[in-house]
Amino acid sequence: MVNAVPLMIIPFILYNMSMLGLMGSGGLPSLQNDIIVLSMISGAMWSMSLGDLFIVVALGVLFFEILKATRNDGSLTNHMLSMLVFITFLVEFLLVQDAATQVFFILMTIALIDVVGGLVVFIRTAGRDVSIGL
């Protein structure tokens, strides 16, 4: 049953926690807080904000979601729940003022890719499991 839980819920929860003020100052300004600042060999300064970190986490989660889609145990439930997570992203993007950001839109797009990619992988692997008893 734990395998059926979509991992894209993690970036969704992290974003909403930051909007509630549980990560830094709270609200939209918390997305701009620098988490990592490094001086590069070229002399340039590279920084990663909290919003950028959410995107990186979501891309890592997407990788594991696609890997989960290749297994056949409980993956249909996972796909239905992933669709529910995407719909939740979409509704929040349309109705909540603090969710109308580029970071949240990219997270929502990653959730859509998770749904579509997971279903494509599931359909392709299910087609190979068909056996004809002759």
Short mmCIF file of C-alpha atoms in Angstrom, two decimals:
data_model
loop_
_atom_site.label_atom_id
_atom_site.label_comp_id
_atom_site.label_asym_id
_atom_site.label_seq_id
_atom_site.Cartn_x
_atom_site.Cartn_y
_atom_site.Cartn_z
CA MET A 1 0.00 0.00 0.00
CA VAL A 2 2.92 2.34 0.69
CA ASN A 3 4.07 1.83 -2.92
CA ALA A 4 0.77 3.29 -4.11
CA VAL A 5 1.41 6.67 -2.45
CA PRO A 6 2.55 9.15 -5.12
CA LEU A 7 5.85 10.79 -4.22
CA MET A 8 4.86 14.07 -5.89
CA ILE A 9 2.96 14.81 -2.70
CA ILE A 10 6.34 15.66 -1.11
CA PRO A 11 7.04 18.84 -3.15
CA PHE A 12 3.37 19.81 -2.80
CA ILE A 13 3.57 19.58 0.99
CA LEU A 14 6.94 21.39 1.11
CA TYR A 15 5.60 24.28 -0.99
CA ASN A 16 2.51 24.64 1.17
CA MET A 17 4.61 24.47 4.35
CA SER A 18 6.72 27.36 3.07
CA MET A 19 3.59 29.37 2.26
CA LEU A 20 2.30 28.81 5.81
CA GLY A 21 5.53 30.18 7.28
CA LEU A 22 7.02 26.90 8.45
CA MET A 23 10.19 27.50 6.39
CA GLY A 24 11.75 30.90 6.94
CA SER A 25 9.75 34.08 6.72
CA GLY A 26 6.73 32.46 5.08
CA GLY A 27 4.75 33.41 2.04
CA LEU A 28 6.17 34.27 -1.35
CA PRO A 29 9.37 35.92 -0.03
CA SER A 30 10.46 32.58 1.47
CA LEU A 31 10.85 31.16 -2.06
CA GLN A 32 13.61 33.70 -2.72
CA ASN A 33 15.64 32.81 0.39
CA ASP A 34 19.05 31.52 -0.61
CA ILE A 35 19.74 28.03 0.68
CA ILE A 36 23.16 27.52 -0.93
CA VAL A 37 25.63 30.17 -2.11
CA LEU A 38 28.88 28.99 -3.66
CA SER A 39 31.82 30.82 -5.17
CA MET A 40 32.71 29.19 -8.48
CA ILE A 41 36.24 28.82 -9.87
CA SER A 42 35.35 31.40 -12.52
CA GLY A 43 34.68 33.93 -9.78
CA ALA A 44 30.93 33.93 -10.28
CA MET A 45 28.61 33.43 -7.34
CA TRP A 46 26.09 30.61 -7.71
CA SER A 47 23.07 30.49 -5.44
CA MET A 48 20.12 28.17 -5.04
CA SER A 49 16.92 29.55 -3.55
CA LEU A 50 14.27 27.61 -1.68
CA GLY A 51 12.02 27.61 -4.77
CA ASP A 52 14.85 26.20 -6.88
CA LEU A 53 15.40 23.49 -4.28
CA PHE A 54 11.72 22.51 -4.50
CA ILE A 55 12.10 22.06 -8.27
CA VAL A 56 15.23 19.93 -7.84
CA VAL A 57 13.43 17.77 -5.25
CA ALA A 58 10.45 17.39 -7.61
CA LEU A 59 12.72 16.29 -10.47
CA GLY A 60 14.33 13.68 -8.22
CA VAL A 61 10.88 12.49 -7.16
CA LEU A 62 9.82 12.30 -10.82
CA PHE A 63 12.75 9.95 -11.51
CA PHE A 64 11.63 7.58 -8.76
CA GLU A 65 7.99 7.82 -9.86
CA ILE A 66 8.91 6.72 -13.38
CA LEU A 67 10.90 3.83 -11.90
CA LYS A 68 7.87 2.85 -9.80
CA ALA A 69 5.70 2.87 -12.92
CA THR A 70 7.70 -0.03 -14.40
CA ARG A 71 6.52 -2.37 -11.64
CA ASN A 72 3.08 -3.93 -11.82
CA ASP A 73 2.28 -4.12 -8.08
CA GLY A 74 -0.33 -1.53 -7.15
CA SER A 75 0.67 0.81 -9.96
CA LEU A 76 -2.91 1.46 -11.09
CA THR A 77 -3.71 2.83 -7.64
CA ASN A 78 -0.53 4.89 -7.80
CA HIS A 79 -1.58 6.35 -11.16
CA MET A 80 -5.03 7.27 -9.88
CA LEU A 81 -3.53 8.94 -6.80
CA SER A 82 -0.94 10.71 -8.98
CA MET A 83 -3.80 12.09 -11.07
CA LEU A 84 -5.46 13.27 -7.85
CA VAL A 85 -2.22 15.02 -6.81
CA PHE A 86 -2.02 16.74 -10.22
CA ILE A 87 -5.66 17.86 -9.95
CA THR A 88 -4.91 19.22 -6.47
CA PHE A 89 -1.92 21.13 -7.92
CA LEU A 90 -4.15 22.54 -10.67
CA VAL A 91 -6.96 23.59 -8.35
CA GLU A 92 -4.55 25.25 -5.94
CA PHE A 93 -2.77 27.01 -8.83
CA LEU A 94 -6.08 28.43 -10.07
CA LEU A 95 -7.65 29.32 -6.72
CA VAL A 96 -4.87 30.21 -4.24
CA GLN A 97 -3.08 33.51 -4.66
CA ASP A 98 0.27 32.32 -3.21
CA ALA A 99 0.29 29.37 -5.62
CA ALA A 100 0.30 31.58 -8.71
CA THR A 101 4.10 31.50 -9.03
CA GLN A 102 6.55 30.16 -11.58
CA VAL A 103 7.86 27.64 -9.03
CA PHE A 104 4.41 26.21 -8.37
CA PHE A 105 3.64 26.11 -12.11
CA ILE A 106 6.82 24.13 -12.76
CA LEU A 107 5.94 21.76 -9.89
CA MET A 108 2.47 21.32 -11.40
CA THR A 109 4.01 20.61 -14.82
CA ILE A 110 6.29 17.98 -13.26
CA ALA A 111 3.21 16.40 -11.67
CA LEU A 112 1.54 16.31 -15.10
CA ILE A 113 4.61 14.66 -16.63
CA ASP A 114 4.49 12.14 -13.77
CA VAL A 115 0.88 11.26 -14.59
CA VAL A 116 1.33 11.03 -18.36
CA GLY A 117 4.72 9.32 -18.22
CA GLY A 118 3.56 6.85 -15.58
CA LEU A 119 0.50 5.89 -17.59
CA VAL A 120 2.51 5.46 -20.79
CA VAL A 121 5.04 3.21 -19.04
CA PHE A 122 2.22 1.27 -17.36
CA ILE A 123 0.39 0.71 -20.66
CA ARG A 124 3.57 -0.33 -22.47
CA THR A 125 4.58 -2.84 -19.76
CA ALA A 126 1.01 -4.17 -19.42
CA GLY A 127 0.95 -4.95 -23.14
CA ARG A 128 3.93 -7.24 -22.73
CA ASP A 129 2.27 -9.21 -19.93
CA VAL A 130 -0.54 -10.48 -22.12
CA SER A 131 -0.21 -14.19 -22.79
CA ILE A 132 -2.40 -16.21 -25.08
CA GLY A 133 -3.07 -19.77 -23.95
CA LEU A 134 -3.06 -21.83 -27.12
#
